[in-house]
PDB file of C-alpha atoms in Angstrom:
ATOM      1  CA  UNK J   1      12.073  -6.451 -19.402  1.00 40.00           C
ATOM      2  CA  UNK J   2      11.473  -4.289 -22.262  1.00 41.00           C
ATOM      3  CA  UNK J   3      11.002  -0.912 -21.424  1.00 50.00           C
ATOM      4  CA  UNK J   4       8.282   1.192 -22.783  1.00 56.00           C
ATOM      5  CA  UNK J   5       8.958   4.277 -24.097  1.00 72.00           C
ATOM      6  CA  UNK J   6       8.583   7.154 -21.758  1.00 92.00           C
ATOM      7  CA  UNK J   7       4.756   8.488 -21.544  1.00 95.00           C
ATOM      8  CA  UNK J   8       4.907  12.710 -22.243  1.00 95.00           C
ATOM      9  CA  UNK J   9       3.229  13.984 -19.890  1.00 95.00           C
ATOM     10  CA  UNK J  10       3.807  11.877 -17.164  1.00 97.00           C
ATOM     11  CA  UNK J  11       5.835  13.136 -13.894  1.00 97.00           C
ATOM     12  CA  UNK J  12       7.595  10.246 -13.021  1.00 98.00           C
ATOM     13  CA  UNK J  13       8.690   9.518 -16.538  1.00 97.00           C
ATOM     14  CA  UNK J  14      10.088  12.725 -16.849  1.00 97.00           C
ATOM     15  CA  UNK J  15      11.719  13.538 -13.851  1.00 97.00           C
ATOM     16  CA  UNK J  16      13.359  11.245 -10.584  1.00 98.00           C
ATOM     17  CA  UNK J  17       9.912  12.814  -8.418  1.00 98.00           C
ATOM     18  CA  UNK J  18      11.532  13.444  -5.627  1.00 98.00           C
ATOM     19  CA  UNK J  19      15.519  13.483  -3.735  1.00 98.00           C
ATOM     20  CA  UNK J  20      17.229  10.751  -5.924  1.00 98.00           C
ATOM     21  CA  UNK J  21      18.909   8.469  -3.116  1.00 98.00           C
ATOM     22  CA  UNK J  22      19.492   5.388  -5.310  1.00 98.00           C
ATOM     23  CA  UNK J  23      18.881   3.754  -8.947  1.00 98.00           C
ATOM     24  CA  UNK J  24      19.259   1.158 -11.102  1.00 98.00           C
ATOM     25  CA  UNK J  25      18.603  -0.630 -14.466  1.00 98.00           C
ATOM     26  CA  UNK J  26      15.011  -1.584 -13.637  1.00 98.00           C
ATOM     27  CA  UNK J  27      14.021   1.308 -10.414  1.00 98.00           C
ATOM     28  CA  UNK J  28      14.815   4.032  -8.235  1.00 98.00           C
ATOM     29  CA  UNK J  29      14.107   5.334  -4.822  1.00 98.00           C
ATOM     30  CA  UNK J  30      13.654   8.896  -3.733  1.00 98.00           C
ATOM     31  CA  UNK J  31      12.863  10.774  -0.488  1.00 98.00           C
ATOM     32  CA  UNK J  32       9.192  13.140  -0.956  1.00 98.00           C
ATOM     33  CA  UNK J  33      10.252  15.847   0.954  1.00 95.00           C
ATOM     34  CA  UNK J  34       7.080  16.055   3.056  1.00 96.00           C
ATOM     35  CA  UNK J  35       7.028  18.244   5.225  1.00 94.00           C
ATOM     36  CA  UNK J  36       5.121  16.687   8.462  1.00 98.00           C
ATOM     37  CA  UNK J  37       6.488  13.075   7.381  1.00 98.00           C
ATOM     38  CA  UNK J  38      10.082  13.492   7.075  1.00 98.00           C
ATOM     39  CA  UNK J  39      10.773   9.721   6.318  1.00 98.00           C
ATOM     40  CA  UNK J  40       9.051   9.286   3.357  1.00 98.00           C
ATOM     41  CA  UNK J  41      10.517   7.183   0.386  1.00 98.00           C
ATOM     42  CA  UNK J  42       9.038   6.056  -2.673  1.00 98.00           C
ATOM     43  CA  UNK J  43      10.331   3.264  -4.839  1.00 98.00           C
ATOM     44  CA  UNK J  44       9.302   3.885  -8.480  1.00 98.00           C
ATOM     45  CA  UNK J  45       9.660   1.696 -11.640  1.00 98.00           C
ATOM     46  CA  UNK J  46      11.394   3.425 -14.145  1.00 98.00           C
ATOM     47  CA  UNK J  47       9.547   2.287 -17.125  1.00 98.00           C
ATOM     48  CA  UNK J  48       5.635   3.711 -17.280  1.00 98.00           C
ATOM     49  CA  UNK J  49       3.488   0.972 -16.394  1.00 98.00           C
ATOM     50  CA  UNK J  50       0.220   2.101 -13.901  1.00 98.00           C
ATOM     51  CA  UNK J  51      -0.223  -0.989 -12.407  1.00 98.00           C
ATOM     52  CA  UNK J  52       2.199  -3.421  -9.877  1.00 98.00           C
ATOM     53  CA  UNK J  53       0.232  -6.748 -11.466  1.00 98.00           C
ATOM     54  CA  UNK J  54       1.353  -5.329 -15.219  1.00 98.00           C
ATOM     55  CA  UNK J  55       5.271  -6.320 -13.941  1.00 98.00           C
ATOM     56  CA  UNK J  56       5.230 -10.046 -14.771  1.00 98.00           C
ATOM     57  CA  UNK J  57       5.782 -11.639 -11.389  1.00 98.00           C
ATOM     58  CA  UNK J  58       9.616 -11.493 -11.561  1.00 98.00           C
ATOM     59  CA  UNK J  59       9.986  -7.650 -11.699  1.00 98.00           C
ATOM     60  CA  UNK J  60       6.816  -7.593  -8.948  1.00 98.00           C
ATOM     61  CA  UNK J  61       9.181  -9.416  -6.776  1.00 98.00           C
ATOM     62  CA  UNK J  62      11.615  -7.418  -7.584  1.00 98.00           C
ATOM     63  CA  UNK J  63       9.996  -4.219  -6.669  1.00 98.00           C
ATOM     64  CA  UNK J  64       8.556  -5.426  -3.570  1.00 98.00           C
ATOM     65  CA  UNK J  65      12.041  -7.090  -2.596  1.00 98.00           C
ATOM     66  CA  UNK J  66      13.506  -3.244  -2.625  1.00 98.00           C
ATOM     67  CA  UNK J  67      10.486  -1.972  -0.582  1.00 98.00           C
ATOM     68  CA  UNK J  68      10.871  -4.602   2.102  1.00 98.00           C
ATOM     69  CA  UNK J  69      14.842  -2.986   2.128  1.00 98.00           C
ATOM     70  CA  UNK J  70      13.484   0.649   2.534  1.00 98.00           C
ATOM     71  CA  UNK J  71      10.980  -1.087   5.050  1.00 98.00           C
ATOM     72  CA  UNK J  72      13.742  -2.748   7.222  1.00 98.00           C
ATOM     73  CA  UNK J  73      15.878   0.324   6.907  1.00 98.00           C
ATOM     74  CA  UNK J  74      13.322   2.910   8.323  1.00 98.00           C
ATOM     75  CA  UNK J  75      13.071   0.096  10.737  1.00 98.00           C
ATOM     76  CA  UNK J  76      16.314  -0.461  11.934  1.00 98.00           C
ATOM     77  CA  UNK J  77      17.162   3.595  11.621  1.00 98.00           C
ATOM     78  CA  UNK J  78      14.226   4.739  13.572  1.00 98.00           C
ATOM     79  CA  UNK J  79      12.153   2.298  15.364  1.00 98.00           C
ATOM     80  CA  UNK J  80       8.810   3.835  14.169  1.00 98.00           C
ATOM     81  CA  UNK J  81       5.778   3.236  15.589  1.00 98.00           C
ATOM     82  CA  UNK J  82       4.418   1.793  12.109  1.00 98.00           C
ATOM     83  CA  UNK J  83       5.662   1.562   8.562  1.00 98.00           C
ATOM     84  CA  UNK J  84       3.034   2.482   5.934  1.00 98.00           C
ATOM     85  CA  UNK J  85       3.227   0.899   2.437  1.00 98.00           C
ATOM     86  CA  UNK J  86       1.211   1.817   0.013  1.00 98.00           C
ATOM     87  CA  UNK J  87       0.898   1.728  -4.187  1.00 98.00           C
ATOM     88  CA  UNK J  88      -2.228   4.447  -5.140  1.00 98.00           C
ATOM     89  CA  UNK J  89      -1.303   6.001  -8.457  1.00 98.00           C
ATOM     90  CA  UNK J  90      -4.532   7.419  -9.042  1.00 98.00           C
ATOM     91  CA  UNK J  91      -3.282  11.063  -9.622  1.00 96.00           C
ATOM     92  CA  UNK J  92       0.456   9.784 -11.459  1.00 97.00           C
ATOM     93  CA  UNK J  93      -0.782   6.326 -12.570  1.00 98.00           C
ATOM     94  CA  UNK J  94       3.349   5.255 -12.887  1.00 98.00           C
ATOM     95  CA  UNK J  95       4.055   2.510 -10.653  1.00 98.00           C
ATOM     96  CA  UNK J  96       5.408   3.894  -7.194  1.00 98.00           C
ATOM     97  CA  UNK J  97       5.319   2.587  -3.937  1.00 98.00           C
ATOM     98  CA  UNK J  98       5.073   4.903  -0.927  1.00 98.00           C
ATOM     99  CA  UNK J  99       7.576   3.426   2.108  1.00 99.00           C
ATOM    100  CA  UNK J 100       6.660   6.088   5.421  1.00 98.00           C
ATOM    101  CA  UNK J 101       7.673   5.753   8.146  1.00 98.00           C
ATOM    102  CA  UNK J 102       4.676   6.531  10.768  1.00 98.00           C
ATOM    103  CA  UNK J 103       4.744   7.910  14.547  1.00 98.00           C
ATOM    104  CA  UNK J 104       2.678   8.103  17.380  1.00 98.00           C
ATOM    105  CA  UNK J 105       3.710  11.803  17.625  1.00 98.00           C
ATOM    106  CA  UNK J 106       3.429  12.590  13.944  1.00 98.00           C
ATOM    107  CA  UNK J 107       1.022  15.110  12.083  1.00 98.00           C
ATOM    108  CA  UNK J 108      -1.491  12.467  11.392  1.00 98.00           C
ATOM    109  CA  UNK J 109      -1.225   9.970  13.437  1.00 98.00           C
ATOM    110  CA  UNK J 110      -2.888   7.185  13.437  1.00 98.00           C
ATOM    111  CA  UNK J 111      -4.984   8.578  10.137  1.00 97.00           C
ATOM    112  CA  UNK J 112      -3.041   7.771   7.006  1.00 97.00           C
ATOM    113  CA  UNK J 113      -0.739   9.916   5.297  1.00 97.00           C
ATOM    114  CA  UNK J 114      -3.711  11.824   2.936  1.00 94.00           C
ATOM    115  CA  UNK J 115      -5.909  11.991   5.657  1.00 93.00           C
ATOM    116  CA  UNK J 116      -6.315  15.475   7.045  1.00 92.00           C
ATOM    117  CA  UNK J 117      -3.823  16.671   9.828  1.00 94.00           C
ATOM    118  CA  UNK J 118      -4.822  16.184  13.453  1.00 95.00           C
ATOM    119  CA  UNK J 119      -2.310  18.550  14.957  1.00 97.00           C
ATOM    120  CA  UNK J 120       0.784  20.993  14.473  1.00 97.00           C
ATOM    121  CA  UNK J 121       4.434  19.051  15.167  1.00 98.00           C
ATOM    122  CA  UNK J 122       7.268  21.507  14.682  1.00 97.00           C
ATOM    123  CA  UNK J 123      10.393  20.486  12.750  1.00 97.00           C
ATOM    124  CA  UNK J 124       9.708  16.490  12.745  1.00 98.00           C
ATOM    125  CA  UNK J 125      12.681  15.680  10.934  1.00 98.00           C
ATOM    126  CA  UNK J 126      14.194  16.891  14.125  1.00 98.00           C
ATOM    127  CA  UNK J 127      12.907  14.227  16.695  1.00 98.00           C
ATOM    128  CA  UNK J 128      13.645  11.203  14.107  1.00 98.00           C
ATOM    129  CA  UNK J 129      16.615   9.054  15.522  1.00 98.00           C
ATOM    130  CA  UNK J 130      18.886   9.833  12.921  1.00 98.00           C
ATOM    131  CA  UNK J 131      19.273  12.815  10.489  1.00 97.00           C
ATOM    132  CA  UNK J 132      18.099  12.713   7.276  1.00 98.00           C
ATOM    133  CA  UNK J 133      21.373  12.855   5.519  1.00 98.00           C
ATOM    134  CA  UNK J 134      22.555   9.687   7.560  1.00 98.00           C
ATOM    135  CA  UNK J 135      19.226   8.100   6.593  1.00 98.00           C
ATOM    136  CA  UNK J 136      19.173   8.484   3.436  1.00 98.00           C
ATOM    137  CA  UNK J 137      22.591   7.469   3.154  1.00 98.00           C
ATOM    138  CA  UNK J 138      21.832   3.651   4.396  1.00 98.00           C
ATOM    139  CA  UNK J 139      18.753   3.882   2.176  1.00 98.00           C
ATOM    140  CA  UNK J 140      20.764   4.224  -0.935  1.00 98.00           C
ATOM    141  CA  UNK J 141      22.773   1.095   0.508  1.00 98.00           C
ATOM    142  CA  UNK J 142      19.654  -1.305  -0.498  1.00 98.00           C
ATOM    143  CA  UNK J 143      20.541  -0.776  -4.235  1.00 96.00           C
TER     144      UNK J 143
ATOM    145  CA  UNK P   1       5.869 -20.656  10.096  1.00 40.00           C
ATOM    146  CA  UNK P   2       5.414 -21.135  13.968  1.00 41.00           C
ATOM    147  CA  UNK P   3       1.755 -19.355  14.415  1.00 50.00           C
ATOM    148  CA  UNK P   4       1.928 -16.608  17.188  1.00 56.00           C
ATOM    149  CA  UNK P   5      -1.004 -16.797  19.296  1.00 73.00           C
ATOM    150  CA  UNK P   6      -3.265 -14.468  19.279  1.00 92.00           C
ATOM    151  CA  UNK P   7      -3.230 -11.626  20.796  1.00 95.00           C
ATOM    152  CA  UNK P   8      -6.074 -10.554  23.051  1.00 95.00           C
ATOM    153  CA  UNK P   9      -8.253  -7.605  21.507  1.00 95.00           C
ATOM    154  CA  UNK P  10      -6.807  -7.445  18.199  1.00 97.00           C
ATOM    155  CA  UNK P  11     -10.064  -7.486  15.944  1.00 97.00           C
ATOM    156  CA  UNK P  12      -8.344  -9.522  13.561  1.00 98.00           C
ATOM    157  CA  UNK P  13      -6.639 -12.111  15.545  1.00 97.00           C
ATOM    158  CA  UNK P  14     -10.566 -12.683  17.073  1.00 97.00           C
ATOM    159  CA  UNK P  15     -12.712 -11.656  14.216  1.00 97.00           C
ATOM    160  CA  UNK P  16     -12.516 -12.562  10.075  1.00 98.00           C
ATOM    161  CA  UNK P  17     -12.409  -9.012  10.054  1.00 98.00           C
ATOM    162  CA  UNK P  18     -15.096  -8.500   6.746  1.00 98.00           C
ATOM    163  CA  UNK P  19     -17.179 -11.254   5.055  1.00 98.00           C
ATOM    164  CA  UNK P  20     -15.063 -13.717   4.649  1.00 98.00           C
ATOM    165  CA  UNK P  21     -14.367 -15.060   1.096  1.00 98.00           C
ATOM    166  CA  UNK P  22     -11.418 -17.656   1.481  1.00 98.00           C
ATOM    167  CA  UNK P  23      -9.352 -18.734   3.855  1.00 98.00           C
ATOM    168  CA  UNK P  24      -5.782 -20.942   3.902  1.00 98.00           C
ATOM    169  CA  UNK P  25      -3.575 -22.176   6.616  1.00 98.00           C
ATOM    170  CA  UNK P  26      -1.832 -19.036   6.399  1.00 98.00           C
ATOM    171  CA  UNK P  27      -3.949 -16.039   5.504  1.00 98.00           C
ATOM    172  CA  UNK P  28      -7.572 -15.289   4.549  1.00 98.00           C
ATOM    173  CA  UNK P  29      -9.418 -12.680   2.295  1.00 98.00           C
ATOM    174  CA  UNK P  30     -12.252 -10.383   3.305  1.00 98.00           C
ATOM    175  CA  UNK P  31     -14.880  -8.026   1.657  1.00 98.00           C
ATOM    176  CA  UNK P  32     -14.609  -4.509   3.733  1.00 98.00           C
ATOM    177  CA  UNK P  33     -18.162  -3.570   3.937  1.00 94.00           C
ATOM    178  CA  UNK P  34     -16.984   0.163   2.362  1.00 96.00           C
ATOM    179  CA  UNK P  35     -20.544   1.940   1.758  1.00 94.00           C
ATOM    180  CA  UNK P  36     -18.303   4.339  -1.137  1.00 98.00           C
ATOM    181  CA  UNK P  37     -16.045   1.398  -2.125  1.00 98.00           C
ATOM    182  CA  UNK P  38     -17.739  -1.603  -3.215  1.00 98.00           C
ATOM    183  CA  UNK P  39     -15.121  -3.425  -4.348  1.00 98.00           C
ATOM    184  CA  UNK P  40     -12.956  -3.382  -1.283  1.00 98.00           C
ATOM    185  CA  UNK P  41     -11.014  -6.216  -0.490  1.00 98.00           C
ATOM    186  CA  UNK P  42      -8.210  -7.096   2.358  1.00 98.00           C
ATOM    187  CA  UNK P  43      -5.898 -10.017   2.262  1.00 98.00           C
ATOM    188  CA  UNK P  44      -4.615 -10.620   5.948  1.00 98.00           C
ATOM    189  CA  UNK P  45      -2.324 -13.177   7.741  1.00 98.00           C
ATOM    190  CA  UNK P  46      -3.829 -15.254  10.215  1.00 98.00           C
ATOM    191  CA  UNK P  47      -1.326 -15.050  12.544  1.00 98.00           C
ATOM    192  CA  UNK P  48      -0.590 -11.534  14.422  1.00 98.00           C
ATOM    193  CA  UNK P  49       2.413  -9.724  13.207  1.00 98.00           C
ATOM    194  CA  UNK P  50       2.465  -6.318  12.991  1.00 98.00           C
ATOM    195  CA  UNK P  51       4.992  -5.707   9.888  1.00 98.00           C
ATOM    196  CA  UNK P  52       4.502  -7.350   6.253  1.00 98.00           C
ATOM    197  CA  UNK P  53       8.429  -7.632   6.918  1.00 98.00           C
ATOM    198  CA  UNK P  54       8.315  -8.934  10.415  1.00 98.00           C
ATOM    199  CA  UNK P  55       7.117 -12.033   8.294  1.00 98.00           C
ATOM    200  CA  UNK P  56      10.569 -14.283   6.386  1.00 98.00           C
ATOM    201  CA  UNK P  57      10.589 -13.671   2.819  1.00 98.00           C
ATOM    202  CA  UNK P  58       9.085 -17.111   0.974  1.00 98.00           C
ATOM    203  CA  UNK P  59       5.992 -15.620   3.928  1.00 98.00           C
ATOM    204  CA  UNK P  60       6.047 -12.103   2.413  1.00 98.00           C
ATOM    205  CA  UNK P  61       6.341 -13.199  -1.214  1.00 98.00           C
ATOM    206  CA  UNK P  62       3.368 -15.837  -0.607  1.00 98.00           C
ATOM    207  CA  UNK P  63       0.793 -12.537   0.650  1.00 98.00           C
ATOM    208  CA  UNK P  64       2.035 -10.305  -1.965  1.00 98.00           C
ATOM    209  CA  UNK P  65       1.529 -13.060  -4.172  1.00 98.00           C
ATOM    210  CA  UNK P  66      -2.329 -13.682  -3.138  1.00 98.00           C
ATOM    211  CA  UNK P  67      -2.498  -9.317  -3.302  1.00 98.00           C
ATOM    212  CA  UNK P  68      -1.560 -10.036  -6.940  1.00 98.00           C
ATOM    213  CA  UNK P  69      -4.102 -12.317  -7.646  1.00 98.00           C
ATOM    214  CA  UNK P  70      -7.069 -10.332  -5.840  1.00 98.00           C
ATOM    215  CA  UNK P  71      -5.650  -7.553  -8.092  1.00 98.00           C
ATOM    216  CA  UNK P  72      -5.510  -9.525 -11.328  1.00 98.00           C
ATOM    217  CA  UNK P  73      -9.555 -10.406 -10.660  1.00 98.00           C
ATOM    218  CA  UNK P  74     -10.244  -7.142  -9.772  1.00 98.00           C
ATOM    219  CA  UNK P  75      -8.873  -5.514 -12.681  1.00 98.00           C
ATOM    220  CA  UNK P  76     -10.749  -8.582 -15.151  1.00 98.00           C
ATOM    221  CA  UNK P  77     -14.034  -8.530 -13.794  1.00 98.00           C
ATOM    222  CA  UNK P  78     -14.371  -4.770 -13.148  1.00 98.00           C
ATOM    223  CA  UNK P  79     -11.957  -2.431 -15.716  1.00 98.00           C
ATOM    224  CA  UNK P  80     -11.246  -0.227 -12.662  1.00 98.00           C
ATOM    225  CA  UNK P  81      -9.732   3.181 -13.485  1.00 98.00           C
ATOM    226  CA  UNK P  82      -6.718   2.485 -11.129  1.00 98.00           C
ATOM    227  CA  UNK P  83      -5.921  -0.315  -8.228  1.00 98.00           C
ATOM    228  CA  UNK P  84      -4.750   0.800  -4.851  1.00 98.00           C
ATOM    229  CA  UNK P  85      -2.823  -1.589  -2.371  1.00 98.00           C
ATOM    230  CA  UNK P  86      -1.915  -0.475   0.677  1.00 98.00           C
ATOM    231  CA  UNK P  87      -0.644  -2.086   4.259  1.00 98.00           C
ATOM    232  CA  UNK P  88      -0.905   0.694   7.011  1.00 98.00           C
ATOM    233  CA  UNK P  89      -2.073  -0.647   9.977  1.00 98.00           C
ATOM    234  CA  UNK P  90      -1.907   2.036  12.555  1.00 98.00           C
ATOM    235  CA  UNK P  91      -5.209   1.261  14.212  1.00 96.00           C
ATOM    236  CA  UNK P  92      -5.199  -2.618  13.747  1.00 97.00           C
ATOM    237  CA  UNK P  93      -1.347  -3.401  13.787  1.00 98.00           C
ATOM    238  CA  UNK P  94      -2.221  -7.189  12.198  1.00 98.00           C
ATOM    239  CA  UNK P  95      -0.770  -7.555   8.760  1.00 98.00           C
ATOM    240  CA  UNK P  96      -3.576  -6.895   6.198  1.00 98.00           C
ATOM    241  CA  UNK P  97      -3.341  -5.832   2.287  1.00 98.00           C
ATOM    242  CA  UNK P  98      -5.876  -3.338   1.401  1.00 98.00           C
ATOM    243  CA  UNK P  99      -6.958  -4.189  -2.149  1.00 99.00           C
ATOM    244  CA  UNK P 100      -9.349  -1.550  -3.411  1.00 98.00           C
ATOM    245  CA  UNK P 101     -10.775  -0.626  -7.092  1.00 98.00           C
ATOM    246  CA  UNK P 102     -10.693   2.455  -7.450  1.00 98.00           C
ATOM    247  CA  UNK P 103     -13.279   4.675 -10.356  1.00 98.00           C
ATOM    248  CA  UNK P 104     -13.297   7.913 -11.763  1.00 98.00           C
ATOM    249  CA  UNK P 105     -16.954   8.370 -10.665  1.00 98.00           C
ATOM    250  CA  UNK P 106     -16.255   7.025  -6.964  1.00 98.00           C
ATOM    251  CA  UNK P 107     -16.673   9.411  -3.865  1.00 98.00           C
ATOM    252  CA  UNK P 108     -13.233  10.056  -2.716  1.00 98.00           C
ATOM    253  CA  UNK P 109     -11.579  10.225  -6.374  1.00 98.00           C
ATOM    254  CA  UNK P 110      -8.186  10.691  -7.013  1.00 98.00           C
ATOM    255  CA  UNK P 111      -7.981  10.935  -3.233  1.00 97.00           C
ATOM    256  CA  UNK P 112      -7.039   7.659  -0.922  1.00 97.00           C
ATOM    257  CA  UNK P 113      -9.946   5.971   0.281  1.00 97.00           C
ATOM    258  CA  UNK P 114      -8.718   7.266   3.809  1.00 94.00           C
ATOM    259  CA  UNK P 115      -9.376  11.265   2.183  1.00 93.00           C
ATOM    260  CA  UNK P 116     -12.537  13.423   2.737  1.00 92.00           C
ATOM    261  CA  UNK P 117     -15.651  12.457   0.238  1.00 94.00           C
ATOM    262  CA  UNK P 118     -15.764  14.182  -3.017  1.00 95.00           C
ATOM    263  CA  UNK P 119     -18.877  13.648  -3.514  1.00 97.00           C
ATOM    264  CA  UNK P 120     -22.467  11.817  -3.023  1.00 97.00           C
ATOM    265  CA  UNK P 121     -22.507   8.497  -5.008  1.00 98.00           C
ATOM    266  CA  UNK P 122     -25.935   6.575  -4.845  1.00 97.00           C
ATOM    267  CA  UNK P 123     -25.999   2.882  -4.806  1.00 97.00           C
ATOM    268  CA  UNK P 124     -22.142   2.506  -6.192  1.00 98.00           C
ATOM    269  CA  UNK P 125     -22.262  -1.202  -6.030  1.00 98.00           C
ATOM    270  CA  UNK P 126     -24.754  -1.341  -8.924  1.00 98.00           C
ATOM    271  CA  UNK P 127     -22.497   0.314 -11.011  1.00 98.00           C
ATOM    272  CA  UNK P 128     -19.976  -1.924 -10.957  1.00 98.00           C
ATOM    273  CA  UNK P 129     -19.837  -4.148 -14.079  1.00 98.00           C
ATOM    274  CA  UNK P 130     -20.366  -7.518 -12.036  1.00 98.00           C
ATOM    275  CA  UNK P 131     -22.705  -7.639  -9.003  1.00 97.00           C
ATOM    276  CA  UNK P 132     -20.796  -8.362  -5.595  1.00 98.00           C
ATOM    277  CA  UNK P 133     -21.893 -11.735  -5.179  1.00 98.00           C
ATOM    278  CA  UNK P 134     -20.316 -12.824  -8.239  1.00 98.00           C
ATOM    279  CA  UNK P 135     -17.374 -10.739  -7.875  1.00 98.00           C
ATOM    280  CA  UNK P 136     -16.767 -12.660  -4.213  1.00 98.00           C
ATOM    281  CA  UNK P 137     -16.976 -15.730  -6.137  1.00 98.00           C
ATOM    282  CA  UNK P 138     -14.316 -15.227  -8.594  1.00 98.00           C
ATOM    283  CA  UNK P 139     -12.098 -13.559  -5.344  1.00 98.00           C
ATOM    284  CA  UNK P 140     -12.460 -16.672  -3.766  1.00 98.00           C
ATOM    285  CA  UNK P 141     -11.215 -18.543  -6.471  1.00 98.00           C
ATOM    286  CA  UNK P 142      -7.704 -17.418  -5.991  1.00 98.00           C
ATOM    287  CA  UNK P 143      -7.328 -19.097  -2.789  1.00 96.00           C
TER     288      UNK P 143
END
C-alpha cells in the first residue's frame, strides 16, 4: 500500500509503543508491559491510519491474519481462560489491535481490561505457563 | 461448517441476544440496547464457539468480513469520532463482535464502553445524525 507519511504527534507513529517482539514491511507487534496483564500484545499498522475498515480489505486481512497468530500463540503457550481482542483507538486513533490473554485469576477478571480492578494478584507474570521471555520469543515466530 | 449444538444456558446459543437486525446461515447481527451507546451493534456466530479462532479461517475471514461492513455503515451514516471492535467474551464465551460508534460527547469518552461514566448524556440517541430505526435498516442491509 502506500504509506502515509508519519502523523507528528502521534505515539505510535513515532515510537514501536511498547517491547518490539516482531516487524515487518506493512506491521509490528509489541508486548504493553501491563502490569496485572502480563500477556498483553498489540499488533499495530505501521502507517497512521485510525480506522481497521480504512485498510482496503487485503491489508484488513492481513492484519487480522497476524492477530489470529498472536491469538493461537497465547493459546497454545498458556491455555487462558479467554483471549480478548480488541481495536479502540479512541485515545491513539493509529490502528492497533489489543491481543490479551485473560484469566480466571487475573486482576480483572471477568471485567475487561479498562474496567476497574476487582482484586490485588501479586507478580502475575509469575503464574503464566511459560515466562515471558519464552513467550515472546514464539510470538515473534508469527512474523 | 458442522453446527455445534447448542449449549444449554448460553444466552446466545438460546436468545438473538439484542434486537435482531439480520440473520444468515452462519451468523446474525444485533442492536445492544446500550442506554449511553446508541449505536451499539454485535455481529455473532450462530453456532457456540468460544474463540473467533476456534472457528477455520475462510469462517473467521467471513465474520470479520460482516464486522467490516457494520463498520463501513456505521462510519457513513453517523461520522463517528472513532469505531471500536472488540471480541471479549468472558461472561458469554459465544463468539460475538462488538461494533460500537464511539463520540466525543458520549458518556464513557475516550474510555472503553466497559469504563466508569464520564458523564450524564440525555437522550444520546437523538443526537445521532440518523434516527435508530433507519440506522437498523441500512445495518441490515449488509447481510
Amino acid at each position: 500500500m502506500s504509506a502515509p507519511h508519519a502523523v507528528p504527534g502521534c505515539e505510535l507513529c513515532e515510537r514501536d509503543g511498547g517491547i518490539l517482539i516482531a516487524r515487518n514491511a506493512q506491521l509490528r507487534i509489541i508486548r504493553a508491559e501491563d502490569a496485572d496483564h502480563p500477556a498483553f500484545y498489540r499488533v499495530i499498522w505501521n502507517a497512521h491510519v485510525a480506522e481497521w475498515t480504512d485498510l482496503p480489505p487485503n491489508d484488513r486481512s492481513l492484519i487480522m491474519q497476524t492477530v489470529a497468530k498472536v491469538e493461537t500463540v497465547l493459546r497454545q503457550a498458556l491455555q487462558p481462560t479467554k483471549v480478548n481482542l480488541a481495536s479502540l483507538g479512541n485515545v491513539v486513533p493509529h490502528l492497533h489491535w489489543h491481543v490479551i490473554a485473560r484469566f480466571d485469576w487475573d486482576a480483572r477478571w471477568p471485567a475487561p481490561v479498562w474496567a476497574p480492578k476487582s482484586r490485588e494478584v501479586l507478580r502475575p507474570a509469575e503464574r503464566l505457563a511459560l515466562g515471558l521471555e519464552a513467550l515472546d520469543a514464539r510470538v515473534a515466530q508469527v512474523l
